[in-house]
mmCIF file of C-alpha atoms in Angstrom:
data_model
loop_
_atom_site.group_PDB
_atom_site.id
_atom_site.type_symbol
_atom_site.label_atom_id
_atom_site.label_comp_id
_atom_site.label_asym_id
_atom_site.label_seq_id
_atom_site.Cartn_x
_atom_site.Cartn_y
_atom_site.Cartn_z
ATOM 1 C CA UNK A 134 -27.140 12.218 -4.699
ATOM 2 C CA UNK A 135 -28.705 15.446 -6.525
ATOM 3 C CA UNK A 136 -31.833 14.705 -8.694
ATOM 4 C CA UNK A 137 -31.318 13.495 -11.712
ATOM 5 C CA UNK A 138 -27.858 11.827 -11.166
ATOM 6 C CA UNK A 139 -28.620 8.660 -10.472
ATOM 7 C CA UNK A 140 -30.415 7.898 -14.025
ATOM 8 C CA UNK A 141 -27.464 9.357 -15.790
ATOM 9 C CA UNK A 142 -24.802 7.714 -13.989
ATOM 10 C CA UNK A 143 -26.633 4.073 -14.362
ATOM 11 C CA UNK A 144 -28.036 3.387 -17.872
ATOM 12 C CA UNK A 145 -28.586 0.357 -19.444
ATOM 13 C CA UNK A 146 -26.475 -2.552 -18.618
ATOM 14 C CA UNK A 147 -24.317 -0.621 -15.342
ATOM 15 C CA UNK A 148 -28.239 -0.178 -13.917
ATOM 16 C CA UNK A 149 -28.539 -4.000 -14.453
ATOM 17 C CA UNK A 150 -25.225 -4.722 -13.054
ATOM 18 C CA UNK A 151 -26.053 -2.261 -9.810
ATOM 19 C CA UNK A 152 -29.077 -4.117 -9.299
ATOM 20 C CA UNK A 153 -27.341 -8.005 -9.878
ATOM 21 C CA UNK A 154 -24.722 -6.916 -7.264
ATOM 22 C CA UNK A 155 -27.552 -5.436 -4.627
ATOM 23 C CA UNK A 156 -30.569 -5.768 -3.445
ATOM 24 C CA UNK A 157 -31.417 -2.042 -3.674
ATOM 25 C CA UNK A 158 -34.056 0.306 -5.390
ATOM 26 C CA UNK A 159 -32.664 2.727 -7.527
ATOM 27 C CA UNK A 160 -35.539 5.125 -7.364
ATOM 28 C CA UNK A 161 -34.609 5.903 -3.386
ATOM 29 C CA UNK A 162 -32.287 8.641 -3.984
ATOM 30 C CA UNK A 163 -32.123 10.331 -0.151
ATOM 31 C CA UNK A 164 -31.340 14.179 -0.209
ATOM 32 C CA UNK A 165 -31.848 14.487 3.544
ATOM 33 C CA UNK A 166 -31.245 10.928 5.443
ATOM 34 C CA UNK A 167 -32.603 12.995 8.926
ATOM 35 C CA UNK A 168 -36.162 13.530 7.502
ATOM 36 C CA UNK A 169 -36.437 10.115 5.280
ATOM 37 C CA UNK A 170 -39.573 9.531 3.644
ATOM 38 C CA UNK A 171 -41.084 6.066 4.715
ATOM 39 C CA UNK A 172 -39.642 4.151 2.223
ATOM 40 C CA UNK A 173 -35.765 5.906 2.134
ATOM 41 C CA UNK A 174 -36.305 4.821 6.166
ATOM 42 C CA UNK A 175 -37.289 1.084 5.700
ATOM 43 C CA UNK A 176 -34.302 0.704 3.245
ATOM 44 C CA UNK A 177 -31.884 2.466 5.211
ATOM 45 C CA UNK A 178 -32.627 0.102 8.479
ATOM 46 C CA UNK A 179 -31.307 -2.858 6.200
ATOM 47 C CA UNK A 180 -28.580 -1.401 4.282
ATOM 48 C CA UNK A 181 -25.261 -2.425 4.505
ATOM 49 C CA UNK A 182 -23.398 0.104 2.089
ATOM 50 C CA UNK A 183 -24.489 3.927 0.645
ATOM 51 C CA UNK A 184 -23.843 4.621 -2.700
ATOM 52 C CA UNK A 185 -23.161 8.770 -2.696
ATOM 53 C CA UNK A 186 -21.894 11.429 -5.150
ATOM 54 C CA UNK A 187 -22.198 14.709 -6.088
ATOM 55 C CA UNK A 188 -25.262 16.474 -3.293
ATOM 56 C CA UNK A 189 -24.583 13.325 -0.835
ATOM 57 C CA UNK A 190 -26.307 14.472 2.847
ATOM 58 C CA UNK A 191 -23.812 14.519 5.440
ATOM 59 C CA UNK A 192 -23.483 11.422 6.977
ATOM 60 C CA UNK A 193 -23.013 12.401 10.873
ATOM 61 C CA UNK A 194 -24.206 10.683 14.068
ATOM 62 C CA UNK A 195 -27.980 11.759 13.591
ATOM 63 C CA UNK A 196 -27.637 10.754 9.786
ATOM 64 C CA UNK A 197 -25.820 7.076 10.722
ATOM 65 C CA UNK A 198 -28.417 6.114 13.588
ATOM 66 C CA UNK A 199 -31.368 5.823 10.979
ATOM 67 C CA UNK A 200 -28.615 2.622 9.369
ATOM 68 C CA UNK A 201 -27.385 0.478 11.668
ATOM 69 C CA UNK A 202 -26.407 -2.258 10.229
ATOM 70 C CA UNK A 203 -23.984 0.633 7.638
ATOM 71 C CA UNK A 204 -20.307 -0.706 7.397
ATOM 72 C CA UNK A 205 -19.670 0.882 3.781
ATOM 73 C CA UNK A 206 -19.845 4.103 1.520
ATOM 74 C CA UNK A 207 -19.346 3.990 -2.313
ATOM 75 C CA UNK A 208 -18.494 7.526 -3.464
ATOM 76 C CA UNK A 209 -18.972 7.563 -7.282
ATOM 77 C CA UNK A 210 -17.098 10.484 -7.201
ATOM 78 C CA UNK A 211 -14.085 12.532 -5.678
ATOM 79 C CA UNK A 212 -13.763 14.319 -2.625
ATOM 80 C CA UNK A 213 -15.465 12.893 0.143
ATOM 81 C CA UNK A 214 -15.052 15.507 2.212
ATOM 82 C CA UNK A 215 -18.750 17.371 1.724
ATOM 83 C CA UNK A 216 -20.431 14.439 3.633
ATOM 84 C CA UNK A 217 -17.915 12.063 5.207
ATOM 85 C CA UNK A 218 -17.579 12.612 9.201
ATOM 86 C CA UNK A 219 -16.089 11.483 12.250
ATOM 87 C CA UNK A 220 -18.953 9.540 13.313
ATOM 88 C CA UNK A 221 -18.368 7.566 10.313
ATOM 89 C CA UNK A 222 -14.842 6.918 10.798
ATOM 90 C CA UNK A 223 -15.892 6.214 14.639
ATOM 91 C CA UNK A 224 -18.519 3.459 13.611
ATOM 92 C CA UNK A 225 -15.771 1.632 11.522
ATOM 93 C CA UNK A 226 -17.284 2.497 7.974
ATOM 94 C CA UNK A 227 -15.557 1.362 5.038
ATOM 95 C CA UNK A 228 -15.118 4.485 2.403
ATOM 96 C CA UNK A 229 -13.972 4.135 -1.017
ATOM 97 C CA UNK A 230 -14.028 7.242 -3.995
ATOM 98 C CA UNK A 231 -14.214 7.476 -7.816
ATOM 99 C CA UNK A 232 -11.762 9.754 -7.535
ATOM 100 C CA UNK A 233 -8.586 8.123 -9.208
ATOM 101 C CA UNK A 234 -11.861 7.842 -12.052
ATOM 102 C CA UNK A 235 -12.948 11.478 -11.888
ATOM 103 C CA UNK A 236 -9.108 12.514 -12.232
ATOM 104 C CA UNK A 237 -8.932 11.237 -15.878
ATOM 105 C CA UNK A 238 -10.908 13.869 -17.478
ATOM 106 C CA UNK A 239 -9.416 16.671 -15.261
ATOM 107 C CA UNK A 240 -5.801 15.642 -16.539
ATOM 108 C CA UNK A 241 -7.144 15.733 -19.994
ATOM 109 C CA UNK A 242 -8.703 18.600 -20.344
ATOM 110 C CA UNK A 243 -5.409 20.244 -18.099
ATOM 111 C CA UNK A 244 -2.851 18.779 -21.207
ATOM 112 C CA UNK A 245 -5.239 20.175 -23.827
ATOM 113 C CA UNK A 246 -4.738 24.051 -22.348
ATOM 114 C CA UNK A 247 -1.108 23.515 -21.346
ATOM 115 C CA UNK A 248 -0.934 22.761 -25.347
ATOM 116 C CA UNK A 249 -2.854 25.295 -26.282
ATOM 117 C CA UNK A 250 -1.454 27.813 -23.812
ATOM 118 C CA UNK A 251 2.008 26.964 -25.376
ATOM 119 C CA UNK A 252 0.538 28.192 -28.975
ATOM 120 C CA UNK A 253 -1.472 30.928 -27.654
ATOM 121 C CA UNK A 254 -4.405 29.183 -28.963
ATOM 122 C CA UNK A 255 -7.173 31.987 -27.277
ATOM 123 C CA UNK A 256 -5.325 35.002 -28.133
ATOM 124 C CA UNK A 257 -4.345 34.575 -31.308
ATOM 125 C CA UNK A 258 -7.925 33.356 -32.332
ATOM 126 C CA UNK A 259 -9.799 36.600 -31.021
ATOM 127 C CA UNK A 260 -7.339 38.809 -32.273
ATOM 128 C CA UNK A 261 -7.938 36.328 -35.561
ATOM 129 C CA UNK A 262 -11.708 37.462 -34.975
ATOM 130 C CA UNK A 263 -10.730 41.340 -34.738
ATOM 131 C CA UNK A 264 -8.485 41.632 -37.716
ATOM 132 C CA UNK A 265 -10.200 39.133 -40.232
ATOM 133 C CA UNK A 266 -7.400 39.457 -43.129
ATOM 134 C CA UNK A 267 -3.814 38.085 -43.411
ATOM 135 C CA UNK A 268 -1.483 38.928 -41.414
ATOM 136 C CA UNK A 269 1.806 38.200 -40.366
ATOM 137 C CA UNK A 270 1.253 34.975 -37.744
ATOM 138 C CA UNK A 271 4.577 34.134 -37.680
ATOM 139 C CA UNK A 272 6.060 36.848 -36.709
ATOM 140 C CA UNK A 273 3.572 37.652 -33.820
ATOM 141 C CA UNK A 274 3.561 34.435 -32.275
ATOM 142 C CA UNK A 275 7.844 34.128 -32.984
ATOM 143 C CA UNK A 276 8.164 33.621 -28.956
ATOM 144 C CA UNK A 277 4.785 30.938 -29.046
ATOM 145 C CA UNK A 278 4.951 27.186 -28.861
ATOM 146 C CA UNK A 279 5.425 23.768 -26.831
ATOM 147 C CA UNK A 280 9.233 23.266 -27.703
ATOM 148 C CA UNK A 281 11.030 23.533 -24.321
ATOM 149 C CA UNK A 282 8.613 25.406 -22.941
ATOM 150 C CA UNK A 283 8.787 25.005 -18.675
ATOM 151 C CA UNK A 284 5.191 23.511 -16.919
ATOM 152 C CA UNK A 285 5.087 23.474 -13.091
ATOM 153 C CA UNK A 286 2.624 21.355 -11.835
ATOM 154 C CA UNK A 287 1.436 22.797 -8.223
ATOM 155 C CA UNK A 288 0.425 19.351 -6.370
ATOM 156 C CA UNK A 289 1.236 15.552 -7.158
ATOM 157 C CA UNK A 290 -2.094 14.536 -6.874
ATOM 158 C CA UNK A 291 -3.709 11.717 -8.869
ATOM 159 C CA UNK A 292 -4.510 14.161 -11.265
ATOM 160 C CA UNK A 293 -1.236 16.019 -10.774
ATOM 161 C CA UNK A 294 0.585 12.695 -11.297
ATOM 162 C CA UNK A 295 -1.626 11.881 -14.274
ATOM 163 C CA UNK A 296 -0.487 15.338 -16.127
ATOM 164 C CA UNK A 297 3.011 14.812 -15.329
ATOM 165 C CA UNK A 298 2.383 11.177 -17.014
ATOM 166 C CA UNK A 299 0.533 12.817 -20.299
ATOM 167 C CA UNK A 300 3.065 15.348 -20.798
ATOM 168 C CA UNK A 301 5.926 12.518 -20.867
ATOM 169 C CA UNK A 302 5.199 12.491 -24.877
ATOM 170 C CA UNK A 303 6.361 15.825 -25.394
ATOM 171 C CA UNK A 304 9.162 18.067 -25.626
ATOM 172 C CA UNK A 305 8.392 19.770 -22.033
ATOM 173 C CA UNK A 306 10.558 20.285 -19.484
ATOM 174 C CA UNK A 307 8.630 19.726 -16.038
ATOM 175 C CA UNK A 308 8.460 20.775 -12.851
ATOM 176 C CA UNK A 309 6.525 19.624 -9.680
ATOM 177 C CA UNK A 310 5.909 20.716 -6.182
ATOM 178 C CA UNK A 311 4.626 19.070 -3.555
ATOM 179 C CA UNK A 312 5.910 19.435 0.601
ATOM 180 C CA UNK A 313 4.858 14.789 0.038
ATOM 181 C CA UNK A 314 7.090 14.438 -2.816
ATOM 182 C CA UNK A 315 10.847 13.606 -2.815
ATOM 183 C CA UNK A 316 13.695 14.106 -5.938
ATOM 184 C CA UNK A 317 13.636 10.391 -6.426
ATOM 185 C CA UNK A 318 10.105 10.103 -6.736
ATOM 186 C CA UNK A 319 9.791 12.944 -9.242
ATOM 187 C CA UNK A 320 12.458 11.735 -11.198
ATOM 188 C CA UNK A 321 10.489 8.568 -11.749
ATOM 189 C CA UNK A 322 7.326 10.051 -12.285
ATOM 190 C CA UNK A 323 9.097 12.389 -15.121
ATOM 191 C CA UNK A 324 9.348 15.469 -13.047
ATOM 192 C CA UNK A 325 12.358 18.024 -11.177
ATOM 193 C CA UNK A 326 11.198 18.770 -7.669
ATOM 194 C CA UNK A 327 11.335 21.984 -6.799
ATOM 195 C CA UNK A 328 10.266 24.610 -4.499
ATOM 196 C CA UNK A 329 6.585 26.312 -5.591
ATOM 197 C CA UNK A 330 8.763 29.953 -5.233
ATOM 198 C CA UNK A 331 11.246 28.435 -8.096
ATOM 199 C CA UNK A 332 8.386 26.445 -9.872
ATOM 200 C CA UNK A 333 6.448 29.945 -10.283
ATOM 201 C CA UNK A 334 9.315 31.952 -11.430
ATOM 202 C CA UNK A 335 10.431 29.422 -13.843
ATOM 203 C CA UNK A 336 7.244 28.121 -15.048
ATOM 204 C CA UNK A 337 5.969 29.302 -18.829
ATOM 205 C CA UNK A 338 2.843 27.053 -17.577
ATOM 206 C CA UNK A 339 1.772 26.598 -13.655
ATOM 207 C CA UNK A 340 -1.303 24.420 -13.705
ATOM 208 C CA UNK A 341 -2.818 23.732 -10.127
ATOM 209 C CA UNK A 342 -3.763 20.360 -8.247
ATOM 210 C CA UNK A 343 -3.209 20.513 -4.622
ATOM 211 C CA UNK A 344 -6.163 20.042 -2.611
ATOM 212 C CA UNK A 345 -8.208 22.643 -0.898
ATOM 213 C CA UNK A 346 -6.878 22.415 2.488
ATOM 214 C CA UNK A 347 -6.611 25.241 5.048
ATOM 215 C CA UNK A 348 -2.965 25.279 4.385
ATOM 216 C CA UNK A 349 -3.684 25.663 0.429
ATOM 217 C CA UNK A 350 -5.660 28.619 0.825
ATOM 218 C CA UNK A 351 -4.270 31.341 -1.703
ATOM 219 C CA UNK A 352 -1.362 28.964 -2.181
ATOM 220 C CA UNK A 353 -0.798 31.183 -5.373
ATOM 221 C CA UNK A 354 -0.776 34.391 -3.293
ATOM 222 C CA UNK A 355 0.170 38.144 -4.908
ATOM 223 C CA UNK A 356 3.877 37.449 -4.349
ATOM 224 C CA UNK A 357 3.994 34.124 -6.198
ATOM 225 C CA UNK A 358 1.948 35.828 -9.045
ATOM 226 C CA UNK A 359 4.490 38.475 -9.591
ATOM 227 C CA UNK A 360 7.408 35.270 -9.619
ATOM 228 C CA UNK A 361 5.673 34.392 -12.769
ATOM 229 C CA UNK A 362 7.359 35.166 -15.966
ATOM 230 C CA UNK A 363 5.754 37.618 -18.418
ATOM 231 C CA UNK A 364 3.350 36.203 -20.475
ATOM 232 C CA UNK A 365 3.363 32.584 -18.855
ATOM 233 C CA UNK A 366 -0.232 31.415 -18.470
ATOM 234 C CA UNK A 367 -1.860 29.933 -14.892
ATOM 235 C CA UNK A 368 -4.512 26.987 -15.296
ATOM 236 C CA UNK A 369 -6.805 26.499 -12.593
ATOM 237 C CA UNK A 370 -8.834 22.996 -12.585
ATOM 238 C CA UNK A 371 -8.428 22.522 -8.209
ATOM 239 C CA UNK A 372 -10.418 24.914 -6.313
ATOM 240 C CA UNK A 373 -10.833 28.550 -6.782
ATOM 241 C CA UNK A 374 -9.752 29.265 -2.995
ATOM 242 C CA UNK A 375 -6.061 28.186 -3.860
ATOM 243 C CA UNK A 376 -5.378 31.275 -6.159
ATOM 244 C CA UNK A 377 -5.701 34.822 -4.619
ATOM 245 C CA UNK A 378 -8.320 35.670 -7.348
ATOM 246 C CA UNK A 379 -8.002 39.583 -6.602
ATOM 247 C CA UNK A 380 -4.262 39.497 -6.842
ATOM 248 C CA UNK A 381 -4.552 37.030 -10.017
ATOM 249 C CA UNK A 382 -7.353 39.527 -11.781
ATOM 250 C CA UNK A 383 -4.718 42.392 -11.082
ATOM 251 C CA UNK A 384 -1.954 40.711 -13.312
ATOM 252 C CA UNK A 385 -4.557 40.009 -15.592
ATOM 253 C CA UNK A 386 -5.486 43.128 -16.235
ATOM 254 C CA UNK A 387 -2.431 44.956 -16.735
ATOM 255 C CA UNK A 388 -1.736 41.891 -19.459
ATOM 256 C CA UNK A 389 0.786 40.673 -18.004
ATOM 257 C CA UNK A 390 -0.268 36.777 -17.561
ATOM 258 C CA UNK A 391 -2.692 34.295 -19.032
ATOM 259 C CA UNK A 392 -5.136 32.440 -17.248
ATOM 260 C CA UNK A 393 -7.450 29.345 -17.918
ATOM 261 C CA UNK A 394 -9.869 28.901 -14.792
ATOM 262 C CA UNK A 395 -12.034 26.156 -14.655
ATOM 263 C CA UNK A 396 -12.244 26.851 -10.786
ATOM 264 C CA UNK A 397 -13.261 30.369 -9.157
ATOM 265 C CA UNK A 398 -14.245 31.595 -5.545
ATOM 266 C CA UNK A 399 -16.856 31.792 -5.768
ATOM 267 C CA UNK A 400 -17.529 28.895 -7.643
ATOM 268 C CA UNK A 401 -19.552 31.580 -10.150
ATOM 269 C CA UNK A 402 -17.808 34.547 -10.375
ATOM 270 C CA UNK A 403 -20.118 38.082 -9.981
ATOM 271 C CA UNK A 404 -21.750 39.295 -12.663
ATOM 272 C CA UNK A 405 -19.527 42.203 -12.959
ATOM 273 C CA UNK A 406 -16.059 39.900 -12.659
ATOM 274 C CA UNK A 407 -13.716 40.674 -15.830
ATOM 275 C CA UNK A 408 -12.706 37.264 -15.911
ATOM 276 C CA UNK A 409 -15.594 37.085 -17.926
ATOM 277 C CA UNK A 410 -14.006 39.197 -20.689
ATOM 278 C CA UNK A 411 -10.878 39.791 -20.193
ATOM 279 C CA UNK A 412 -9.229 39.038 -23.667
ATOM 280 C CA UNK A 413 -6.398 36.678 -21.964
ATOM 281 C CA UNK A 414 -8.332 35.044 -19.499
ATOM 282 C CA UNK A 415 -10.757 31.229 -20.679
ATOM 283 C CA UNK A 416 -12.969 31.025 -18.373
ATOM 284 C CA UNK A 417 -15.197 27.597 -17.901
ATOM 285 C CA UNK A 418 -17.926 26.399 -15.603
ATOM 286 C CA UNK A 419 -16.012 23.757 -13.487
ATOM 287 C CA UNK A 420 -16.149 21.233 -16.522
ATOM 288 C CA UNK A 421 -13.232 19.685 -15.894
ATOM 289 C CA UNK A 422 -14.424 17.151 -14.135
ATOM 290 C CA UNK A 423 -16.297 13.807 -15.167
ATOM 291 C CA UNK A 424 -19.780 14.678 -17.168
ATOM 292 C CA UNK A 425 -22.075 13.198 -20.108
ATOM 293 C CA UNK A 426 -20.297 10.028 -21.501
ATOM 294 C CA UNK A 427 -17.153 10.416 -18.640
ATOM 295 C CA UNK A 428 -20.266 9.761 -16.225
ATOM 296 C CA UNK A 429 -19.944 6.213 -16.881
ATOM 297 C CA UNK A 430 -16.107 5.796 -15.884
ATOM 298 C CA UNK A 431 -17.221 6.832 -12.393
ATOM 299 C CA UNK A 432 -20.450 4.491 -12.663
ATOM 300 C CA UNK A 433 -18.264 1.521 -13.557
ATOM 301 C CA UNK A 434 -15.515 2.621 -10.705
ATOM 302 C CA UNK A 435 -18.098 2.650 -7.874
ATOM 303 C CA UNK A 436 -19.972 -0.471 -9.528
ATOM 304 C CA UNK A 437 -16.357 -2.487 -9.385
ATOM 305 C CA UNK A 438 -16.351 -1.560 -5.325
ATOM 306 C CA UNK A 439 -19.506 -2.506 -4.604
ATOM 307 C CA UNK A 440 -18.486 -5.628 -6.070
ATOM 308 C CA UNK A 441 -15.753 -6.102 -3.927
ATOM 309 C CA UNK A 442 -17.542 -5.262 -0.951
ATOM 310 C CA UNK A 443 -20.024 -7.675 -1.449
ATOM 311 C CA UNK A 444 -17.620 -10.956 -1.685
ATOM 312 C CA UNK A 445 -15.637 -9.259 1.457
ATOM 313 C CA UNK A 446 -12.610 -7.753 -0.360
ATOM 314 C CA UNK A 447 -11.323 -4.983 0.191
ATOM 315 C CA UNK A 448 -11.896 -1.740 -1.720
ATOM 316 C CA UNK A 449 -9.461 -1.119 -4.351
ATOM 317 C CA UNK A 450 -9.414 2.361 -4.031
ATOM 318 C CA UNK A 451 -10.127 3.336 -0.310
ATOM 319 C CA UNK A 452 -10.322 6.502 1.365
ATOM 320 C CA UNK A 453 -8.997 7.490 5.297
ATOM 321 C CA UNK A 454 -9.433 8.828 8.142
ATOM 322 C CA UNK A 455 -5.538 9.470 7.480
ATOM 323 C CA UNK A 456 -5.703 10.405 4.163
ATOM 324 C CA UNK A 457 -7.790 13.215 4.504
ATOM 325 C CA UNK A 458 -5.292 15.307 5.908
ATOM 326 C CA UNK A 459 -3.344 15.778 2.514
ATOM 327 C CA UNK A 460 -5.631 14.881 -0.328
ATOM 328 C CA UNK A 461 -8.989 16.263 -1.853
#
C-alpha cells in the first residue's frame, strides 16, 4: 500500500490484533512485488494472504510467482480493480474488499449535500457573503427545501443502496436506476425504478453511484444534462469519467444547474477549470471516501477477514471474477 498507510490504518490495539491473527511484519509494505527488497522477498515466499489498499502493485503472473504458496488477498479498501488480475483469478486466489466499509462515509457525506442541495445551502451562503445585511431570505429561497423534493439515485450500488436507505427518514420522493434492479426490489429498498432518461428529467437531485465501467463512460452525457430540470443540482461522489464534464461545465455556466463534485476527470481538474469558481458548483478533493478516524472502519473490516481466513471460513464479503463485470 502507499507510504504511510499502513501506520494510519493500524494503530494501537487493530496493530496488535493484525499481528495476534498473523505472523507478519508490518514494516514490509511492498510498492513493487517484481523488484522486492530481500526481506519483502523472504516474506512473500511464505505468505499465504496479501493485505492491499490504496497504491497496491498489480498482482499479475510475474507479481504472483515471487508467492507461491498465495491463496488470499485482503483489500482494506474498495475497488479491486487497480491490482487484481486474471492470473489471480487463474491461481484460485481468494479476494475479499472493504468496500461495503468504505461505502459508509460516501453515503454520508452524499445525504449531507442532497440536504443541503435541497436548501441551497452554497448559494445562499456566498451570496450571504456578498450582500452582508438583511435581506429578504424567504422570499429568495420561496422555491428551496427538502419537502417533496425528487432524488434520482444513478446506480444501486452498496453505496447507492445505502443512500436510498438514509433518505428513508425524510420527506423525499426517490428514484433509482439501475439496468440490475427490478420494481420489486426498489420498492423494498424504498425506491421507484425508473429509466435514467425519466430519472434525469424528473430529478430535483441526481446523485451518481454506478461504477466506472466502459459502458458508464459519460453515462450523464450532454443530452441527459439538458433532461435535468432548471435549477436541480448533480452530485458526483463515483468517478469523474461517468459525467461528460465539458457538457456538465456548459450548463454550469449558463446557471442553469448545480453541481457538487467530489469526483473529476481528471481526478484534479486544470488549473484554469471554472469548477473551481463557479458560484454554483462545490467542488472537493475526492473526500468522500474513508479518511482520518473512518480509516479504522476499513482496518477493522479487513482485520475481521483475515480472521476468517485464518480458521478456514469463508470471507464475509468476497469479491469475483463474476462480479467484476457490474460493480466498482
Amino acid at each position: 500500500m502507499e507510504p504511510g498507510l499502513a501506520e494510519r490504518l493500524f494503530t494501537g490495539r487493530r496493530l496488535d490484533r493484525l499481528t495476534s491473527i498473523a505472523r507478519t511484519d508490518p514494516a514490509l509494505v511492498a510498492h513493487d512485488l517484481r523488484h522486492p527488497s530481500p526481506a519483502v522477498r523472504d516474506a512473500l515466499a511464505t505468505a499465504d494472504a496479501l493485505l492491499t489498499c490504496w497504491g497496491a502493485p498489480v498482482l499479475d503472473a510475474e507479481a504472483l510467482a515471487a508467492a507461491p504458496r498465495l491463496t488470499a488477498v485482503v483489500h482494506a479498501a474498495g475497488s479491486v480493480r487497480g491490482h487484481i488480475t486474471a492470473a489471480c483469478w487463474a491461481r484460485g486466489i481468494a479476494v475479499s474488499s472493504a468496500a461495503a466499509a468504505n461505502a459508509v462515509p460516501v453515503a454520508e457525506y452524499t445525504l449531507a449535500a442532497i440536504l443541503f442541495a435541497g436548501k441551497r445551502v452554497l448559494p445562499s451562503a456566498r451570496r450571504y457573503a456578498e450582500l452582508r445585511t438583511a435581506h429578504d431570505w424567504g422570499a429568495e429561497l420561496a422555491g428551496a427545501g427538502n419537502h417533496r423534493r425528487t432524488v434520482g439515485v444513478v446506480g444501486a450500488s452498496r453505496i447507492g443502496r445505502l443512500v436510498i436507505g438514509l433518505l428513508r427518514p425524510f420527506d423525499l420522493d426517490v428514484l433509482v436506476y439501475d439496468p440490475y434492479l427490478g420494481g420489486a426490489e426498489a420498492a423494498a429498498l424504498g425506491a421507484e425504478a425508473v429509466g435514467l432518461d425519466e430519472l434525469c428529467a424528473r430529478g430535483d437531485i441526481v446523485t451518481v453511484h454506478a461504477p466506472e465501467l466502459p459502458e458508464t463512460r459519460s453515462l450523464i452525457d450532454a443530452r441527459r444534462l439538458a433532461l435535468m430540470p432548471d435549477g436541480a443540482t448533480l452530485i458526483n461522489t463515483s468517478r469523474g469519467s461517468l459525467v461528460a464534464e465539458e457538457a456538465l461545465v456548459r450548463e454550469l455556466e449558463s446557471g442553469r444547474l448545480f453541481a457538487v463534485l467530489d469526483v473529476t476527470e481528471p481526478e484534479v481538474p486544470a488549473a484554469g477549470s471554472p469548477l473551481y469558481s463557479l458560484p454554483n458548483v462545490l467542488l472537493t478533493p475526492h473526500l468522500a471516501g474513508s479518511l482520518g478516524n473512518e480509516l479504522h472502519r476499513l482496518a477493522d473490516a479487513a482485520l475481521s477477514e483475515l480472521e476468517r481466513f485464518a480458521r478456514g471460513a469463508p470471507f464475509a464479503t468476497p469479491v469475483t471474477r463474476e462480479s467484476l463485470h457490474h460493480s466498482a
